[in-house]
GROMACS .gro file of C-alpha atoms in nm:
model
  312
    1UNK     CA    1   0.000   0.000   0.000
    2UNK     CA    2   0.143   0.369  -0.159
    3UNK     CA    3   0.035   0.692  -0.032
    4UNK     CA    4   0.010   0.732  -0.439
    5UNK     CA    5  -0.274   0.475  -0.421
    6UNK     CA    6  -0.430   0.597  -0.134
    7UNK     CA    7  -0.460   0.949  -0.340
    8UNK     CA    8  -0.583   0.728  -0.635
    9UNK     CA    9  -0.875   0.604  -0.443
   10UNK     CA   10  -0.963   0.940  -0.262
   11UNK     CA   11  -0.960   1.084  -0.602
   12UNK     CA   12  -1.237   0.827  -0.764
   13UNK     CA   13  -1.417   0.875  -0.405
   14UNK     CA   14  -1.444   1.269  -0.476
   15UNK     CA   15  -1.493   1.202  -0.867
   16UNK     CA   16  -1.735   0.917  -0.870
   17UNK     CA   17  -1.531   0.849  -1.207
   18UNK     CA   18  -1.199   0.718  -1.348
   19UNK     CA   19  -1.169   0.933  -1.600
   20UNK     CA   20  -1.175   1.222  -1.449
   21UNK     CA   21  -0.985   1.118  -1.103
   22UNK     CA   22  -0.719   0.947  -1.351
   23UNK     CA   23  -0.667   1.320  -1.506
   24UNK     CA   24  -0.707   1.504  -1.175
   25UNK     CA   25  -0.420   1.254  -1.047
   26UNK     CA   26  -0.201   1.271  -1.371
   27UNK     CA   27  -0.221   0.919  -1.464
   28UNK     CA   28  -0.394   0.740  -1.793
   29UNK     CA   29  -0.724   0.577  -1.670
   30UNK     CA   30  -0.577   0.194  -1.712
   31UNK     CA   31  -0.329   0.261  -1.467
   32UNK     CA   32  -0.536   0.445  -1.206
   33UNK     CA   33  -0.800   0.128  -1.216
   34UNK     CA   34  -0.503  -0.106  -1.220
   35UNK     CA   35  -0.300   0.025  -0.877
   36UNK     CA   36  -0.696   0.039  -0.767
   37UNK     CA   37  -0.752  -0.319  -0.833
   38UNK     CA   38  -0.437  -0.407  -0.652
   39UNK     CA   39  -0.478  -0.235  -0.356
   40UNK     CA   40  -0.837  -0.400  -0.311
   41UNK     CA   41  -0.656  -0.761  -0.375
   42UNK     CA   42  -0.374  -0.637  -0.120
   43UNK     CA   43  -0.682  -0.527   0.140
   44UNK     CA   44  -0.901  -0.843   0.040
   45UNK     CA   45  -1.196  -0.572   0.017
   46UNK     CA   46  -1.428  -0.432  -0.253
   47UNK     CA   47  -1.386  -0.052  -0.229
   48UNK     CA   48  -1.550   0.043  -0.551
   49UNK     CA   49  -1.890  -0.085  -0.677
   50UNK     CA   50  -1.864  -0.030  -1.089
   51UNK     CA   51  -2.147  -0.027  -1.266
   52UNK     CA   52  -2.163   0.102  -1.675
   53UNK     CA   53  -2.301   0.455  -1.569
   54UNK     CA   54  -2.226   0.520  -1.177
   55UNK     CA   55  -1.920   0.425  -0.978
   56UNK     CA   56  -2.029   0.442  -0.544
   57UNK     CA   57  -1.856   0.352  -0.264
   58UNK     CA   58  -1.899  -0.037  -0.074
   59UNK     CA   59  -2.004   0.008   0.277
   60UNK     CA   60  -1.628  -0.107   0.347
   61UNK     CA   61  -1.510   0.104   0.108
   62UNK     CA   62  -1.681   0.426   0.254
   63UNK     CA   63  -1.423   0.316   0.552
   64UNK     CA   64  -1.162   0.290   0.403
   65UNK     CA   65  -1.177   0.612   0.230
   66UNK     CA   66  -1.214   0.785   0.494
   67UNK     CA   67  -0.882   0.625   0.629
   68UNK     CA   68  -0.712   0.683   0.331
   69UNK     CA   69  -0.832   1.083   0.343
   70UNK     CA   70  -0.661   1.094   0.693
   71UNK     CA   71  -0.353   0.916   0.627
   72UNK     CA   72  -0.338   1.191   0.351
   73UNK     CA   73  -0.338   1.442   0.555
   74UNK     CA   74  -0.123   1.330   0.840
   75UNK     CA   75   0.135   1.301   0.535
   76UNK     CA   76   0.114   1.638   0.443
   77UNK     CA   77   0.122   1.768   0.814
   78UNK     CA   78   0.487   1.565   0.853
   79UNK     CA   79   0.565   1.758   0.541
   80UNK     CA   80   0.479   2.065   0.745
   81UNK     CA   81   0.620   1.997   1.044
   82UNK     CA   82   0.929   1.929   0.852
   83UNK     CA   83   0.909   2.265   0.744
   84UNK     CA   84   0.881   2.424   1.077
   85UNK     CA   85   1.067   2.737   0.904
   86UNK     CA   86   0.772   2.801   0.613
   87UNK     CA   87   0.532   3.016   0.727
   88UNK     CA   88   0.192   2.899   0.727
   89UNK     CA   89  -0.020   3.260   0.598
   90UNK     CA   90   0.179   3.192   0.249
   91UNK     CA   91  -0.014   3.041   0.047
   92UNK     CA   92  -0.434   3.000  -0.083
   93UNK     CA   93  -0.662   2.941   0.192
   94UNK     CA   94  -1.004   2.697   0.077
   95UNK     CA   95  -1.257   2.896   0.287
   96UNK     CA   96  -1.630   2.768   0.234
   97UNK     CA   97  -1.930   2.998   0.342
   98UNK     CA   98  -2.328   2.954   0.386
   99UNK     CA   99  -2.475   3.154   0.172
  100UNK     CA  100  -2.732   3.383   0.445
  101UNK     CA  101  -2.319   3.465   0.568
  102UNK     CA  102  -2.086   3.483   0.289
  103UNK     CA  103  -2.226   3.841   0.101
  104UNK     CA  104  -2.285   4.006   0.435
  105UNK     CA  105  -1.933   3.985   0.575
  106UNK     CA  106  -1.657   3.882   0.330
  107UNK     CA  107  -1.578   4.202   0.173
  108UNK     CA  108  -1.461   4.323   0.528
  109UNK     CA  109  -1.350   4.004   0.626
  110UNK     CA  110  -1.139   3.963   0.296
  111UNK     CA  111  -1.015   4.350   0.354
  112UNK     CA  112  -0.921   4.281   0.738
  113UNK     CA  113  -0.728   3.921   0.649
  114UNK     CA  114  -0.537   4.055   0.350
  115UNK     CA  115  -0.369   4.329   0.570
  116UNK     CA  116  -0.261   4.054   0.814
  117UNK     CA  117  -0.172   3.737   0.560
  118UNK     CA  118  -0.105   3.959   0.242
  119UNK     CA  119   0.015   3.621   0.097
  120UNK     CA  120  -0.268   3.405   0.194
  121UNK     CA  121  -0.540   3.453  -0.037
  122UNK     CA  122  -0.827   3.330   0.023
  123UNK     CA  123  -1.056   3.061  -0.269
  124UNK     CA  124  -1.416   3.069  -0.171
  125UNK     CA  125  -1.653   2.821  -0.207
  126UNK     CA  126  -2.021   2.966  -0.137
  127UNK     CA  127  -2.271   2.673  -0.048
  128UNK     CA  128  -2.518   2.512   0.166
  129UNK     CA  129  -2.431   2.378   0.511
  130UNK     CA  130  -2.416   2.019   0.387
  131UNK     CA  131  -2.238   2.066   0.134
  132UNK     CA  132  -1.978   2.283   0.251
  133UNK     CA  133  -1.930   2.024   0.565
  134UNK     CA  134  -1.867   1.693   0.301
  135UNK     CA  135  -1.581   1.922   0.086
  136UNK     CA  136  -1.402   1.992   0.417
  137UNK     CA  137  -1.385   1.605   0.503
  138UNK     CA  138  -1.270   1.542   0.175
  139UNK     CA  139  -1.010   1.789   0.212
  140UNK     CA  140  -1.178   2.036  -0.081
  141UNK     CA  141  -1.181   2.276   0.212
  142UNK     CA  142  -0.945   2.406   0.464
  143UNK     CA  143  -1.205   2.545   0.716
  144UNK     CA  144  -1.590   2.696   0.681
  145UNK     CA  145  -1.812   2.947   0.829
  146UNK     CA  146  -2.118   2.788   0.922
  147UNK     CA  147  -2.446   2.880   1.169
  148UNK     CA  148  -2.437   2.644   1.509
  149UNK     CA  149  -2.520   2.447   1.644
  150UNK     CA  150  -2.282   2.158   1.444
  151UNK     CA  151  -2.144   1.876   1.552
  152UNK     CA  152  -1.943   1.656   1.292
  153UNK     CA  153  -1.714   1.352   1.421
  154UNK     CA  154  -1.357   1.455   1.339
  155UNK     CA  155  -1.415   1.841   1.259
  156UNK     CA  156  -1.363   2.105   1.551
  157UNK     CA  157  -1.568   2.414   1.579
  158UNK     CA  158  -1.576   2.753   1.782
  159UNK     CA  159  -1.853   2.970   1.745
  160UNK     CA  160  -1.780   3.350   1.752
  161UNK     CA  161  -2.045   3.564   1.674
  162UNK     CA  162  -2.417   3.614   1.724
  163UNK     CA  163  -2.666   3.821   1.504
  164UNK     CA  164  -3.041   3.850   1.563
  165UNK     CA  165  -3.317   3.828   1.321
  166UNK     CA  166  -3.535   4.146   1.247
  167UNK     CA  167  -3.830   4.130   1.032
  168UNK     CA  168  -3.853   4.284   0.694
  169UNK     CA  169  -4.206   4.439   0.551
  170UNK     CA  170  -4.271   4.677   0.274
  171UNK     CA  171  -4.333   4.999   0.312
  172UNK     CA  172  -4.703   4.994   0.293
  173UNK     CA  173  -4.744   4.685   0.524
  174UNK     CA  174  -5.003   4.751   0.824
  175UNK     CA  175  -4.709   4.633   1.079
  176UNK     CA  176  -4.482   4.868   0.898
  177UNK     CA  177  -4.518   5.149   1.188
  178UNK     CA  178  -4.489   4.927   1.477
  179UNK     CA  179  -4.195   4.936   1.703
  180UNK     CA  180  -4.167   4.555   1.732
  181UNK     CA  181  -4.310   4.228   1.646
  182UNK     CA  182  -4.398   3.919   1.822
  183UNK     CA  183  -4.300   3.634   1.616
  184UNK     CA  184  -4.584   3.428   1.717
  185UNK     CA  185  -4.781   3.644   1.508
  186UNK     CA  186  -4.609   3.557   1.171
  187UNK     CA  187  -4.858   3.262   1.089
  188UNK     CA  188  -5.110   3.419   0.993
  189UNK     CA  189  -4.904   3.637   0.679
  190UNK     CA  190  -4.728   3.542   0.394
  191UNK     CA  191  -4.359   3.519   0.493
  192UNK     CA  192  -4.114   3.420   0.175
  193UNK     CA  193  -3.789   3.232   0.337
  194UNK     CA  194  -3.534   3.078   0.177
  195UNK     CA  195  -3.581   2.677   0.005
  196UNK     CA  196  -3.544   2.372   0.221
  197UNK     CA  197  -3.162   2.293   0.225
  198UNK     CA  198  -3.083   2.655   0.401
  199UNK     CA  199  -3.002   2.634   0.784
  200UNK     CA  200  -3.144   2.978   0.818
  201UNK     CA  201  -3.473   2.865   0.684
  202UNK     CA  202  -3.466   2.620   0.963
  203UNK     CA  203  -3.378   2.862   1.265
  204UNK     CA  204  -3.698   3.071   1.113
  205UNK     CA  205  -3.932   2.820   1.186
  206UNK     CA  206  -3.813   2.687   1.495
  207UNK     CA  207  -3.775   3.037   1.611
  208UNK     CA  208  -4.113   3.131   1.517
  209UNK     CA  209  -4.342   2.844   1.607
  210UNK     CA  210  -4.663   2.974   1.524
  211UNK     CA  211  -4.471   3.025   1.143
  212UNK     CA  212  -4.329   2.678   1.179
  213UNK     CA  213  -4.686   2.522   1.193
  214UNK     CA  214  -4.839   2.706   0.921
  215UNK     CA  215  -4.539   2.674   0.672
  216UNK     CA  216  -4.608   2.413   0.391
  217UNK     CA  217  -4.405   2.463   0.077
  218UNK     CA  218  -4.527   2.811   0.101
  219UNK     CA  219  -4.336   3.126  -0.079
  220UNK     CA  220  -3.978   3.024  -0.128
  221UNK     CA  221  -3.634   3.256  -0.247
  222UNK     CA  222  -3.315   3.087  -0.371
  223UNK     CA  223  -3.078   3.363  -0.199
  224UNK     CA  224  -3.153   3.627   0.110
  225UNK     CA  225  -3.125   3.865  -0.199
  226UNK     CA  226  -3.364   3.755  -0.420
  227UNK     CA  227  -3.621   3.735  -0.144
  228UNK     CA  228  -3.551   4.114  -0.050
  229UNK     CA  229  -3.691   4.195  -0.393
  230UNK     CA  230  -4.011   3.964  -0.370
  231UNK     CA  231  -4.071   4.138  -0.053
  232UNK     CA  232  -3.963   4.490  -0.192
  233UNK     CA  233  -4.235   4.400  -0.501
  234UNK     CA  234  -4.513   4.383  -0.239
  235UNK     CA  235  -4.547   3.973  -0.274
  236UNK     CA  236  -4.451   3.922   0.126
  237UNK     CA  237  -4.283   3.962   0.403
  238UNK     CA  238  -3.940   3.782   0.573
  239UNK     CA  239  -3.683   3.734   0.829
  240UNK     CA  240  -3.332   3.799   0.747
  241UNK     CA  241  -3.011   3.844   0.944
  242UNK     CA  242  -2.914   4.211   1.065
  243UNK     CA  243  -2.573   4.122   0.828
  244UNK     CA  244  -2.776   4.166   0.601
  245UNK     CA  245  -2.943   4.491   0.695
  246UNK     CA  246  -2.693   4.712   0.702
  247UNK     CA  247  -2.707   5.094   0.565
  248UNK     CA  248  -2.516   4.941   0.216
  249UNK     CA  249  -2.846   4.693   0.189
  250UNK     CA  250  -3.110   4.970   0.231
  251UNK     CA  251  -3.425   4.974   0.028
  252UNK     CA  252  -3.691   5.259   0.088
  253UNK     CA  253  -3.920   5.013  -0.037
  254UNK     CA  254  -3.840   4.821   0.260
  255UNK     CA  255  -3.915   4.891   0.642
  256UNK     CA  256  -3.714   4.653   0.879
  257UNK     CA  257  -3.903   4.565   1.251
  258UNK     CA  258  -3.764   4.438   1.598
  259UNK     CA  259  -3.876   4.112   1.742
  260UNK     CA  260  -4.040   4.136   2.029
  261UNK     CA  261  -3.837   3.972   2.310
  262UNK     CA  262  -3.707   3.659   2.288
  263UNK     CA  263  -3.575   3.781   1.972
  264UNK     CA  264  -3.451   3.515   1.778
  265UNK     CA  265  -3.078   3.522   1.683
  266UNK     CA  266  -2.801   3.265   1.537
  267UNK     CA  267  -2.427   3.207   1.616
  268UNK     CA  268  -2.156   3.204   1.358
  269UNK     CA  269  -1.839   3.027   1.344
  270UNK     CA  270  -1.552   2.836   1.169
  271UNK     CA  271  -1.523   2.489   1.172
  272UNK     CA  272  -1.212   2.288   1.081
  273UNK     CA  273  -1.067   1.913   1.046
  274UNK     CA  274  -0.891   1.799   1.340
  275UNK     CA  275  -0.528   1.814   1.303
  276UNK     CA  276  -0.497   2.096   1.023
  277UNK     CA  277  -0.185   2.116   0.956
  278UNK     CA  278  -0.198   2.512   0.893
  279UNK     CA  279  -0.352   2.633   1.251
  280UNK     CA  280  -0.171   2.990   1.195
  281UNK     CA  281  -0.366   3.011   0.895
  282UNK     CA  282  -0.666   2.965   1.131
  283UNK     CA  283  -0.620   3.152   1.400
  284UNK     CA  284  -0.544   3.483   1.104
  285UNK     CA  285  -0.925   3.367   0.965
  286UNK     CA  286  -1.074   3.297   1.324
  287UNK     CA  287  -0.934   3.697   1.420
  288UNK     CA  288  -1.020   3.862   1.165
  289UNK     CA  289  -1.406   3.731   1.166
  290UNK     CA  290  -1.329   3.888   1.525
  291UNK     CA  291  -1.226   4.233   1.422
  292UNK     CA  292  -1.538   4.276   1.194
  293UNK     CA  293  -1.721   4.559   1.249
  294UNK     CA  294  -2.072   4.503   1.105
  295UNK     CA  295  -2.368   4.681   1.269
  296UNK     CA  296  -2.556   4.410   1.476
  297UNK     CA  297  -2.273   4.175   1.501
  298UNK     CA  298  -2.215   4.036   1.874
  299UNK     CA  299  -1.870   3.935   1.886
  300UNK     CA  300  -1.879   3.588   2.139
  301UNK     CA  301  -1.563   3.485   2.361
  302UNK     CA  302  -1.284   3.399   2.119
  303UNK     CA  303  -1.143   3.053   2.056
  304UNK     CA  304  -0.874   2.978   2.254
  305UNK     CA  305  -0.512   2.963   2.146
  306UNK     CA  306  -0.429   2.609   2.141
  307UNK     CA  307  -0.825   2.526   1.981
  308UNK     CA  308  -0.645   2.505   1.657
  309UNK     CA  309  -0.385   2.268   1.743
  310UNK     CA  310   0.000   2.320   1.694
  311UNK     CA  311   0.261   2.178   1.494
  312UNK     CA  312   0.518   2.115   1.788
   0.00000   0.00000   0.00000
């Protein structure tokens, strides 16, 4: 068993196809399905079921991926511990973001992290929770900003800020006067949140219960954004984040409401595999979400020093 084949089944994992994970590795297909074949003789196990259209993981196999993925990266952290004297804010950063966070607070978090790791820019992925959580197991990811609670086996986390909801109404709405809301009385309008998939979409409703019991399918947005406009065009109302409320985001069209007490809020935070073998580069992403300065943001006790691990 190679680390070389280990990368060659990690890369079919992530593919779901030999072609492809033989030209991602840099290898002609025959060979990549030949050192693949070997190393499941070698193991005595079925990794790969291979059918004419679909290539998916064995039970067994899922296992064994996973192994490989770690082994992977416990390689490259000996290659960084070797190289005690590199610095760890040279080089990309894979940062994935929700998308209720990610157009609310990157341009000031890109501004604030480029004037402390200059060299370390940053590749964004923009996605939903789930998705963004599989790509950093993989390794696709080095670390993502995500709404708690989470809890993933082998993936740290640190929340470290909290935002409340405010509701949003157009101008002409009969609440649009009022100094605050309760949210129990949301079931009975038309409220336009984001589709099923979106962890904000879920906080709504379990933060408004009354909304939560009357929601079907009802009026759905792809992106905080487009909803804003639905609800600017007279078709609803809707609960967004006060991110995204800021002076930049305001609509006259648009009159944005309190909650009345408990006002519901969400925490923010970074998440990370266990054992990254770049915690400087952390620690730089983990601050700087700390030094933002958004209207509305609660900053939360930061994570600790030694949270993101260390290389001695």
């Amino acid at each position: 068993m190679t680390l070389t084949e280990l990368q060659y089944i990690v890369a079919v994992a992530q593919e779901r196809h030999f072609g492809r994970a033989a030209e991602r590795v840099f290898v002609t297909q025959p060979a990549l399905s030949l050192a693949i074949k070997k190393l499941e003789a070698e193991l005595g196990a079925t990794i790969f079921e291979r059918r004419r259209s679909q290539i998916t993981l064995t039970p067994l196999g899922e296992r064994i991926v996973h192994q490989a993925q770690r082994v992977l990266e416990e390689a490259d952290r000996t290659k960084q511990i070797a190289a005690q004297g590199k610095d760890q804010l040279v080089g990309p950063f894979r940062l994935g973001v929700i998308a209720t966070v990610g157009p609310y607070i990157l341009p000031d978090l890109v501004s604030i992290l480029h004037k402390r790791a200059p060299a370390m820019p940053l590749e964004i992925e923009e996605n939903l929770t789930v998705n963004l959580t599989a790509m950093l197991k993989n390794g696709k990811l080095d670390a993502i900003i995500i709404s708690f609670p989470f809890d993933e086996p082998g993936i740290a986390a640190h929340p470290i800020y909290e935002e409340v909801f405010k509701l949003v109404v157009p101008v002409g709405h009969s609440w649009a006067n009022r100094k605050s809301v309760d949210s129990r009385k949301l079931g009975s309008e038309k409220v336009i949140l984001p589709h099923a998939g979106h962890c904000f979409r879920i906080q709504v409703l379990e933060a408004c219960p009354e909304l939560s019991r009357s929601d079907t399918e009802g009026m759905q947005g792809n992106s905080l954004e487009t909803i804003r406009q639905m609800v600017a065009s007279g078709l609803g109302i809707t609960v967004l984040p006060c991110s995204a409320l800021t002076p930049k985001y305001h609509n006259k069209r648009l009159t944005a409401l309190t909650f009345a007490k408990p006002v519901p809020a969400r925490q923010i935070g970074l998440a990370w595999r266990k054992g990254f073998a770049r915690p400087d580069a952390l620690k730089a992403i983990a601050g700087s979400i700390c030094a933002l300065k958004i209207l509305g943001l609660k900053m939360l006790q930061a994570p600790e020093e030694d949270a993101f691990g260390s290389l001695s």
